[in-house]
PDB file of C-alpha atoms and ligand atoms in Angstrom:
ATOM      1  CA  UNK A   1      21.033 -43.456 -12.213  1.00 93.00           C
ATOM      2  CA  UNK A   2      19.463 -43.929 -15.240  1.00 97.00           C
ATOM      3  CA  UNK A   3      17.630 -42.065 -17.770  1.00 98.00           C
ATOM      4  CA  UNK A   4      15.701 -44.181 -20.750  1.00 98.00           C
ATOM      5  CA  UNK A   5      14.917 -42.138 -24.199  1.00 98.00           C
ATOM      6  CA  UNK A   6      11.441 -43.599 -24.735  1.00 98.00           C
ATOM      7  CA  UNK A   7      10.723 -41.777 -27.753  1.00 98.00           C
ATOM      8  CA  UNK A   8      12.857 -39.201 -29.219  1.00 98.00           C
ATOM      9  CA  UNK A   9      11.298 -37.447 -32.428  1.00 98.00           C
ATOM     10  CA  UNK A  10       9.153 -34.714 -32.038  1.00 98.00           C
ATOM     11  CA  UNK A  11       5.145 -33.726 -33.931  1.00 98.00           C
ATOM     12  CA  UNK A  12       4.354 -36.926 -34.897  1.00 98.00           C
ATOM     13  CA  UNK A  13       6.086 -40.481 -34.700  1.00 98.00           C
ATOM     14  CA  UNK A  14       7.882 -42.935 -37.705  1.00 98.00           C
ATOM     15  CA  UNK A  15       9.151 -46.101 -38.565  1.00 97.00           C
ATOM     16  CA  UNK A  16      12.071 -45.321 -35.956  1.00 97.00           C
ATOM     17  CA  UNK A  17      10.917 -42.974 -32.976  1.00 98.00           C
ATOM     18  CA  UNK A  18       8.177 -41.849 -30.967  1.00 98.00           C
ATOM     19  CA  UNK A  19       7.118 -38.424 -29.868  1.00 98.00           C
ATOM     20  CA  UNK A  20       8.795 -37.484 -26.643  1.00 98.00           C
ATOM     21  CA  UNK A  21       8.908 -39.737 -23.407  1.00 98.00           C
ATOM     22  CA  UNK A  22      11.795 -39.857 -21.011  1.00 98.00           C
ATOM     23  CA  UNK A  23      11.892 -41.960 -18.001  1.00 98.00           C
ATOM     24  CA  UNK A  24      14.469 -42.206 -14.239  1.00 98.00           C
ATOM     25  CA  UNK A  25      12.749 -45.741 -13.604  1.00 97.00           C
ATOM     26  CA  UNK A  26      14.176 -46.088 -10.163  1.00 96.00           C
ATOM     27  CA  UNK A  27      12.662 -42.261  -9.184  1.00 96.00           C
ATOM     28  CA  UNK A  28       9.031 -43.229 -11.633  1.00 97.00           C
ATOM     29  CA  UNK A  29       9.912 -40.317 -12.767  1.00 98.00           C
ATOM     30  CA  UNK A  30       8.934 -39.385 -16.153  1.00 98.00           C
ATOM     31  CA  UNK A  31       9.461 -35.978 -18.633  1.00 98.00           C
ATOM     32  CA  UNK A  32       6.454 -35.566 -21.106  1.00 99.00           C
ATOM     33  CA  UNK A  33       4.230 -37.443 -22.385  1.00 98.00           C
ATOM     34  CA  UNK A  34       4.646 -38.151 -26.026  1.00 98.00           C
ATOM     35  CA  UNK A  35       3.041 -41.256 -28.411  1.00 98.00           C
ATOM     36  CA  UNK A  36       6.718 -43.794 -26.262  1.00 98.00           C
ATOM     37  CA  UNK A  37       4.265 -43.216 -23.169  1.00 98.00           C
ATOM     38  CA  UNK A  38       2.552 -47.026 -24.475  1.00 98.00           C
ATOM     39  CA  UNK A  39       6.746 -48.028 -23.632  1.00 98.00           C
ATOM     40  CA  UNK A  40       7.058 -47.523 -20.125  1.00 98.00           C
ATOM     41  CA  UNK A  41       5.395 -49.986 -18.806  1.00 98.00           C
ATOM     42  CA  UNK A  42       8.613 -52.224 -19.448  1.00 98.00           C
ATOM     43  CA  UNK A  43      10.850 -50.039 -18.121  1.00 98.00           C
ATOM     44  CA  UNK A  44       8.547 -49.060 -14.925  1.00 98.00           C
ATOM     45  CA  UNK A  45      10.017 -49.744 -11.388  1.00 96.00           C
ATOM     46  CA  UNK A  46       7.809 -48.192  -9.121  1.00 97.00           C
ATOM     47  CA  UNK A  47       3.879 -47.621  -7.755  1.00 97.00           C
ATOM     48  CA  UNK A  48       3.817 -44.135  -7.888  1.00 97.00           C
ATOM     49  CA  UNK A  49       4.736 -42.060 -11.011  1.00 98.00           C
ATOM     50  CA  UNK A  50       5.048 -38.585 -11.400  1.00 98.00           C
ATOM     51  CA  UNK A  51       4.651 -36.645 -14.892  1.00 98.00           C
ATOM     52  CA  UNK A  52       6.186 -33.511 -15.720  1.00 98.00           C
ATOM     53  CA  UNK A  53       5.009 -31.552 -18.936  1.00 98.00           C
ATOM     54  CA  UNK A  54       6.985 -29.162 -20.811  1.00 98.00           C
ATOM     55  CA  UNK A  55       4.068 -27.874 -22.179  1.00 98.00           C
ATOM     56  CA  UNK A  56       0.812 -29.001 -23.542  1.00 98.00           C
ATOM     57  CA  UNK A  57       1.737 -29.618 -27.396  1.00 98.00           C
ATOM     58  CA  UNK A  58      -0.075 -32.774 -28.496  1.00 98.00           C
ATOM     59  CA  UNK A  59       3.019 -34.481 -29.556  1.00 98.00           C
ATOM     60  CA  UNK A  60       3.466 -33.999 -25.474  1.00 98.00           C
ATOM     61  CA  UNK A  61       0.675 -34.879 -24.154  1.00 98.00           C
ATOM     62  CA  UNK A  62      -1.078 -37.636 -26.396  1.00 98.00           C
ATOM     63  CA  UNK A  63       0.313 -39.992 -24.047  1.00 98.00           C
ATOM     64  CA  UNK A  64      -1.919 -39.222 -21.300  1.00 98.00           C
ATOM     65  CA  UNK A  65      -4.557 -40.777 -23.004  1.00 98.00           C
ATOM     66  CA  UNK A  66      -2.355 -44.176 -23.107  1.00 98.00           C
ATOM     67  CA  UNK A  67      -2.715 -44.263 -19.038  1.00 98.00           C
ATOM     68  CA  UNK A  68      -5.425 -47.040 -18.826  1.00 98.00           C
ATOM     69  CA  UNK A  69      -3.054 -49.430 -20.552  1.00 98.00           C
ATOM     70  CA  UNK A  70       0.136 -48.112 -18.979  1.00 98.00           C
ATOM     71  CA  UNK A  71      -1.698 -49.099 -15.829  1.00 97.00           C
ATOM     72  CA  UNK A  72      -3.372 -52.145 -16.784  1.00 97.00           C
ATOM     73  CA  UNK A  73       0.420 -53.302 -17.600  1.00 98.00           C
ATOM     74  CA  UNK A  74       2.244 -52.266 -14.461  1.00 97.00           C
ATOM     75  CA  UNK A  75      -1.075 -51.198 -11.910  1.00 97.00           C
ATOM     76  CA  UNK A  76       0.253 -47.544 -10.488  1.00 98.00           C
ATOM     77  CA  UNK A  77      -1.233 -46.613  -6.869  1.00 98.00           C
ATOM     78  CA  UNK A  78      -0.480 -42.537  -7.897  1.00 98.00           C
ATOM     79  CA  UNK A  79      -0.505 -41.406 -10.873  1.00 98.00           C
ATOM     80  CA  UNK A  80       0.782 -36.984 -10.628  1.00 98.00           C
ATOM     81  CA  UNK A  81       0.937 -35.393 -14.111  1.00 98.00           C
ATOM     82  CA  UNK A  82       2.940 -31.440 -13.700  1.00 98.00           C
ATOM     83  CA  UNK A  83       2.704 -28.593 -15.611  1.00 98.00           C
ATOM     84  CA  UNK A  84       2.012 -24.966 -15.959  1.00 98.00           C
ATOM     85  CA  UNK A  85      -1.431 -24.172 -14.895  1.00 98.00           C
ATOM     86  CA  UNK A  86      -2.797 -23.129 -17.910  1.00 98.00           C
ATOM     87  CA  UNK A  87      -1.423 -26.130 -19.961  1.00 98.00           C
ATOM     88  CA  UNK A  88      -2.871 -28.662 -17.693  1.00 98.00           C
ATOM     89  CA  UNK A  89      -6.276 -26.925 -17.149  1.00 98.00           C
ATOM     90  CA  UNK A  90      -6.057 -27.275 -21.878  1.00 98.00           C
ATOM     91  CA  UNK A  91      -5.131 -30.155 -21.627  1.00 98.00           C
ATOM     92  CA  UNK A  92      -8.371 -31.348 -18.979  1.00 97.00           C
ATOM     93  CA  UNK A  93     -10.773 -29.252 -20.934  1.00 97.00           C
ATOM     94  CA  UNK A  94      -9.739 -29.733 -24.482  1.00 97.00           C
ATOM     95  CA  UNK A  95      -8.052 -33.694 -24.873  1.00 97.00           C
ATOM     96  CA  UNK A  96     -10.401 -34.968 -22.212  1.00 97.00           C
ATOM     97  CA  UNK A  97     -13.675 -33.342 -23.427  1.00 97.00           C
ATOM     98  CA  UNK A  98     -16.254 -36.106 -24.034  1.00 96.00           C
ATOM     99  CA  UNK A  99     -15.901 -35.224 -28.147  1.00 97.00           C
ATOM    100  CA  UNK A 100     -12.209 -36.626 -28.064  1.00 97.00           C
ATOM    101  CA  UNK A 101     -11.153 -38.636 -25.541  1.00 97.00           C
ATOM    102  CA  UNK A 102     -14.159 -39.121 -23.183  1.00 94.00           C
ATOM    103  CA  UNK A 103     -12.360 -41.223 -20.483  1.00 95.00           C
ATOM    104  CA  UNK A 104     -10.185 -39.892 -18.103  1.00 95.00           C
ATOM    105  CA  UNK A 105      -7.548 -42.193 -16.630  1.00 96.00           C
ATOM    106  CA  UNK A 106      -6.864 -41.733 -12.887  1.00 94.00           C
ATOM    107  CA  UNK A 107      -4.207 -39.195 -12.531  1.00 98.00           C
ATOM    108  CA  UNK A 108      -4.305 -36.227 -10.587  1.00 97.00           C
ATOM    109  CA  UNK A 109      -3.012 -32.546 -11.982  1.00 98.00           C
ATOM    110  CA  UNK A 110      -0.623 -30.148 -10.077  1.00 98.00           C
ATOM    111  CA  UNK A 111       0.767 -26.532 -10.825  1.00 98.00           C
ATOM    112  CA  UNK A 112       4.561 -26.751 -11.110  1.00 97.00           C
ATOM    113  CA  UNK A 113       5.248 -25.214  -7.571  1.00 94.00           C
ATOM    114  CA  UNK A 114       9.050 -23.692  -7.429  1.00 95.00           C
ATOM    115  CA  UNK A 115      11.085 -26.451  -6.604  1.00 96.00           C
ATOM    116  CA  UNK A 116      10.179 -30.395  -6.297  1.00 96.00           C
ATOM    117  CA  UNK A 117      11.574 -32.693  -3.709  1.00 96.00           C
ATOM    118  CA  UNK A 118      13.130 -35.720  -5.016  1.00 95.00           C
ATOM    119  CA  UNK A 119      12.870 -38.611  -2.590  1.00 92.00           C
ATOM    120  CA  UNK A 120      15.789 -40.517  -1.350  1.00 92.00           C
ATOM    121  CA  UNK A 121      15.253 -44.288  -2.588  1.00 89.00           C
ATOM    122  CA  UNK A 122      17.838 -47.227  -1.907  1.00 83.00           C
ATOM    123  CA  UNK A 123      20.778 -45.803  -2.991  1.00 83.00           C
ATOM    124  CA  UNK A 124      20.560 -42.307  -3.423  1.00 89.00           C
ATOM    125  CA  UNK A 125      20.121 -38.815  -1.599  1.00 93.00           C
ATOM    126  CA  UNK A 126      17.234 -36.637  -2.000  1.00 96.00           C
ATOM    127  CA  UNK A 127      16.993 -34.615  -5.213  1.00 97.00           C
ATOM    128  CA  UNK A 128      15.457 -31.312  -5.851  1.00 97.00           C
ATOM    129  CA  UNK A 129      13.323 -30.877  -9.639  1.00 98.00           C
ATOM    130  CA  UNK A 130      13.395 -27.359 -10.657  1.00 98.00           C
ATOM    131  CA  UNK A 131      11.986 -25.550 -14.237  1.00 98.00           C
ATOM    132  CA  UNK A 132      12.627 -22.433 -16.347  1.00 98.00           C
ATOM    133  CA  UNK A 133      10.768 -20.828 -19.679  1.00 98.00           C
ATOM    134  CA  UNK A 134      11.560 -21.201 -22.593  1.00 98.00           C
ATOM    135  CA  UNK A 135      10.328 -19.116 -25.718  1.00 98.00           C
ATOM    136  CA  UNK A 136       8.077 -21.289 -27.611  1.00 98.00           C
ATOM    137  CA  UNK A 137       4.501 -20.857 -28.795  1.00 97.00           C
ATOM    138  CA  UNK A 138       2.589 -21.155 -26.271  1.00 97.00           C
ATOM    139  CA  UNK A 139       5.470 -21.541 -24.060  1.00 97.00           C
ATOM    140  CA  UNK A 140       6.766 -24.262 -23.115  1.00 98.00           C
ATOM    141  CA  UNK A 141       9.385 -24.767 -19.387  1.00 98.00           C
ATOM    142  CA  UNK A 142      13.298 -26.978 -19.189  1.00 98.00           C
ATOM    143  CA  UNK A 143      14.088 -29.313 -16.280  1.00 98.00           C
ATOM    144  CA  UNK A 144      16.453 -29.625 -14.173  1.00 98.00           C
ATOM    145  CA  UNK A 145      17.008 -32.435 -11.828  1.00 98.00           C
ATOM    146  CA  UNK A 146      19.655 -32.104  -8.936  1.00 98.00           C
ATOM    147  CA  UNK A 147      21.653 -34.760  -6.661  1.00 97.00           C
ATOM    148  CA  UNK A 148      24.316 -34.982  -4.972  1.00 96.00           C
ATOM    149  CA  UNK A 149      27.085 -35.292  -7.144  1.00 94.00           C
ATOM    150  CA  UNK A 150      24.904 -35.568 -10.560  1.00 96.00           C
ATOM    151  CA  UNK A 151      22.824 -34.145 -12.200  1.00 98.00           C
ATOM    152  CA  UNK A 152      20.516 -33.702 -15.670  1.00 98.00           C
ATOM    153  CA  UNK A 153      18.551 -31.220 -17.567  1.00 98.00           C
ATOM    154  CA  UNK A 154      15.582 -31.804 -20.415  1.00 98.00           C
ATOM    155  CA  UNK A 155      15.447 -28.545 -22.736  1.00 98.00           C
ATOM    156  CA  UNK A 156      12.662 -28.571 -25.725  1.00 98.00           C
ATOM    157  CA  UNK A 157      10.515 -27.118 -28.165  1.00 98.00           C
ATOM    158  CA  UNK A 158      12.513 -23.772 -28.482  1.00 98.00           C
ATOM    159  CA  UNK A 159      14.649 -21.943 -30.395  1.00 98.00           C
ATOM    160  CA  UNK A 160      18.656 -22.566 -28.948  1.00 98.00           C
ATOM    161  CA  UNK A 161      20.698 -19.472 -28.801  1.00 98.00           C
ATOM    162  CA  UNK A 162      23.759 -19.658 -26.658  1.00 98.00           C
ATOM    163  CA  UNK A 163      22.855 -16.143 -25.318  1.00 98.00           C
ATOM    164  CA  UNK A 164      19.616 -17.049 -24.221  1.00 98.00           C
ATOM    165  CA  UNK A 165      18.523 -16.782 -20.273  1.00 98.00           C
ATOM    166  CA  UNK A 166      18.461 -20.686 -20.157  1.00 98.00           C
ATOM    167  CA  UNK A 167      21.835 -21.183 -20.528  1.00 98.00           C
ATOM    168  CA  UNK A 168      22.531 -20.204 -16.951  1.00 98.00           C
ATOM    169  CA  UNK A 169      20.076 -22.873 -15.720  1.00 98.00           C
ATOM    170  CA  UNK A 170      21.624 -25.708 -16.982  1.00 98.00           C
ATOM    171  CA  UNK A 171      25.297 -24.537 -16.196  1.00 98.00           C
ATOM    172  CA  UNK A 172      27.414 -27.508 -15.464  1.00 98.00           C
ATOM    173  CA  UNK A 173      24.615 -30.854 -15.590  1.00 98.00           C
ATOM    174  CA  UNK A 174      26.253 -33.969 -16.189  1.00 98.00           C
ATOM    175  CA  UNK A 175      23.944 -34.611 -18.790  1.00 98.00           C
ATOM    176  CA  UNK A 176      21.884 -32.000 -21.132  1.00 98.00           C
ATOM    177  CA  UNK A 177      18.926 -33.570 -23.295  1.00 99.00           C
ATOM    178  CA  UNK A 178      18.540 -31.142 -25.613  1.00 98.00           C
ATOM    179  CA  UNK A 179      16.401 -30.983 -28.909  1.00 98.00           C
ATOM    180  CA  UNK A 180      17.595 -30.657 -32.412  1.00 98.00           C
ATOM    181  CA  UNK A 181      14.625 -30.696 -34.837  1.00 98.00           C
ATOM    182  CA  UNK A 182      16.945 -29.095 -37.599  1.00 98.00           C
ATOM    183  CA  UNK A 183      20.139 -29.924 -39.597  1.00 98.00           C
ATOM    184  CA  UNK A 184      22.236 -26.394 -40.111  1.00 98.00           C
ATOM    185  CA  UNK A 185      20.106 -26.112 -43.648  1.00 98.00           C
ATOM    186  CA  UNK A 186      16.812 -25.128 -41.503  1.00 97.00           C
ATOM    187  CA  UNK A 187      18.186 -22.577 -39.890  1.00 98.00           C
ATOM    188  CA  UNK A 188      14.987 -20.436 -40.824  1.00 98.00           C
ATOM    189  CA  UNK A 189      12.758 -23.091 -40.021  1.00 97.00           C
ATOM    190  CA  UNK A 190      13.757 -23.740 -36.905  1.00 97.00           C
ATOM    191  CA  UNK A 191      13.155 -19.825 -36.307  1.00 97.00           C
ATOM    192  CA  UNK A 192       9.817 -19.842 -37.231  1.00 97.00           C
ATOM    193  CA  UNK A 193       8.419 -22.727 -35.412  1.00 97.00           C
ATOM    194  CA  UNK A 194      10.267 -22.290 -32.505  1.00 98.00           C
ATOM    195  CA  UNK A 195      12.565 -25.550 -33.216  1.00 98.00           C
ATOM    196  CA  UNK A 196      16.477 -25.770 -32.325  1.00 98.00           C
ATOM    197  CA  UNK A 197      18.980 -26.553 -35.414  1.00 98.00           C
ATOM    198  CA  UNK A 198      22.317 -28.254 -34.896  1.00 98.00           C
ATOM    199  CA  UNK A 199      25.227 -25.665 -34.452  1.00 98.00           C
ATOM    200  CA  UNK A 200      23.234 -22.788 -31.431  1.00 98.00           C
ATOM    201  CA  UNK A 201      22.530 -26.281 -29.715  1.00 98.00           C
ATOM    202  CA  UNK A 202      26.367 -27.361 -29.759  1.00 98.00           C
ATOM    203  CA  UNK A 203      27.214 -23.820 -28.516  1.00 98.00           C
ATOM    204  CA  UNK A 204      24.311 -23.965 -25.812  1.00 98.00           C
ATOM    205  CA  UNK A 205      26.147 -27.252 -24.381  1.00 98.00           C
ATOM    206  CA  UNK A 206      29.498 -25.677 -24.879  1.00 98.00           C
ATOM    207  CA  UNK A 207      28.423 -22.375 -23.527  1.00 98.00           C
ATOM    208  CA  UNK A 208      27.554 -23.687 -19.912  1.00 98.00           C
ATOM    209  CA  UNK A 209      29.607 -26.354 -19.613  1.00 98.00           C
ATOM    210  CA  UNK A 210      27.691 -29.458 -19.471  1.00 98.00           C
ATOM    211  CA  UNK A 211      29.381 -33.019 -18.989  1.00 98.00           C
ATOM    212  CA  UNK A 212      27.713 -34.285 -22.090  1.00 98.00           C
ATOM    213  CA  UNK A 213      25.114 -33.274 -24.793  1.00 98.00           C
ATOM    214  CA  UNK A 214      22.429 -35.693 -26.378  1.00 99.00           C
ATOM    215  CA  UNK A 215      20.178 -34.651 -29.368  1.00 98.00           C
ATOM    216  CA  UNK A 216      16.341 -35.198 -29.289  1.00 98.00           C
ATOM    217  CA  UNK A 217      13.355 -34.080 -30.855  1.00 98.00           C
ATOM    218  CA  UNK A 218      14.291 -34.609 -34.449  1.00 98.00           C
ATOM    219  CA  UNK A 219      12.489 -33.803 -37.328  1.00 97.00           C
ATOM    220  CA  UNK A 220      10.188 -37.143 -38.359  1.00 98.00           C
ATOM    221  CA  UNK A 221      11.062 -36.969 -41.590  1.00 97.00           C
ATOM    222  CA  UNK A 222      14.359 -37.099 -42.132  1.00 94.00           C
ATOM    223  CA  UNK A 223      14.293 -41.203 -41.138  1.00 92.00           C
ATOM    224  CA  UNK A 224      17.944 -41.850 -42.061  1.00 92.00           C
ATOM    225  CA  UNK A 225      20.436 -42.064 -39.124  1.00 93.00           C
ATOM    226  CA  UNK A 226      21.800 -38.791 -38.795  1.00 96.00           C
ATOM    227  CA  UNK A 227      19.445 -36.352 -39.838  1.00 96.00           C
ATOM    228  CA  UNK A 228      20.961 -32.977 -38.238  1.00 97.00           C
ATOM    229  CA  UNK A 229      24.483 -33.759 -39.050  1.00 97.00           C
ATOM    230  CA  UNK A 230      25.879 -34.470 -35.873  1.00 98.00           C
ATOM    231  CA  UNK A 231      29.474 -34.472 -37.055  1.00 98.00           C
ATOM    232  CA  UNK A 232      28.548 -30.044 -37.067  1.00 98.00           C
ATOM    233  CA  UNK A 233      27.477 -30.231 -33.350  1.00 98.00           C
ATOM    234  CA  UNK A 234      31.011 -32.787 -32.486  1.00 98.00           C
ATOM    235  CA  UNK A 235      33.215 -29.850 -33.922  1.00 98.00           C
ATOM    236  CA  UNK A 236      31.744 -27.855 -31.573  1.00 98.00           C
ATOM    237  CA  UNK A 237      31.028 -29.940 -28.661  1.00 98.00           C
ATOM    238  CA  UNK A 238      32.511 -32.465 -28.854  1.00 98.00           C
ATOM    239  CA  UNK A 239      31.106 -35.012 -26.334  1.00 98.00           C
ATOM    240  CA  UNK A 240      27.574 -34.965 -28.475  1.00 98.00           C
ATOM    241  CA  UNK A 241      25.574 -37.771 -29.363  1.00 98.00           C
ATOM    242  CA  UNK A 242      22.021 -38.223 -31.425  1.00 98.00           C
ATOM    243  CA  UNK A 243      19.585 -39.738 -29.333  1.00 98.00           C
ATOM    244  CA  UNK A 244      17.644 -42.685 -30.048  1.00 98.00           C
ATOM    245  CA  UNK A 245      14.388 -44.421 -29.479  1.00 98.00           C
ATOM    246  CA  UNK A 246      15.077 -46.552 -25.987  1.00 98.00           C
ATOM    247  CA  UNK A 247      18.227 -45.373 -25.306  1.00 98.00           C
ATOM    248  CA  UNK A 248      19.633 -45.955 -21.572  1.00 98.00           C
ATOM    249  CA  UNK A 249      21.526 -43.028 -20.682  1.00 98.00           C
ATOM    250  CA  UNK A 250      23.891 -43.578 -17.163  1.00 97.00           C
ATOM    251  CA  UNK A 251      24.891 -40.167 -15.064  1.00 96.00           C
TER     252      UNK A 251
HETATM  253 ZN1  LIG B 301       6.901 -30.790 -29.682  1.00 53.80          ZN
HETATM  254 ZN1  LIG B 302       5.770 -27.949 -29.028  1.00 53.80          ZN
END
């Protein structure tokens, strides 16, 4: 199975990264709808799209306003946006108000249930998607996706902590996509803003015994190759890599 990181920064785009949007093309499954949404049509393989939102901060939902372009480039029979009810309501009420974006693209909103079944495909069995709460201003949620013999988790917009409750939820996944907005030198900013810095993210990966760790939601003010000192993370959890836009991950 392949996960494509369409966008790997947070807050706002920069010259090399767009805001969060991850896609599993063969399942028509998207995680978050940031500015990188405009790239999705190039990769879509299905006629239906399920979008799962971690929360409704603008860097994760603004791409819902780009769905007219997406469906023009790649016609879709159905688009469903899944999320917590209060986040879906905020998107509807505020982002699609006539004063901000007056035309609502053709998607249905559906409040998350405890478990979402991932339909079987040509060469894959049925899977399941579950979610769990994360501490963040306004609240965020993480996702775990399991198929027999393979699994992944997506954790963003939270302050990493190897003692946090979510560590149990991601235990043993093959692939962990975790935010890492700051290097350790900005640990105080990470705490203040509800984001993560390098060392605790690597400790989470080690504690949860994941297969590999990919770092995303990097600070958009840092356009250098390595904004968060990835070697610090690798010293704690060797199978760590920085994510980059359009990165394709087999798992
Ligand atoms: Zn964010
Ligand atoms: Zn946020």
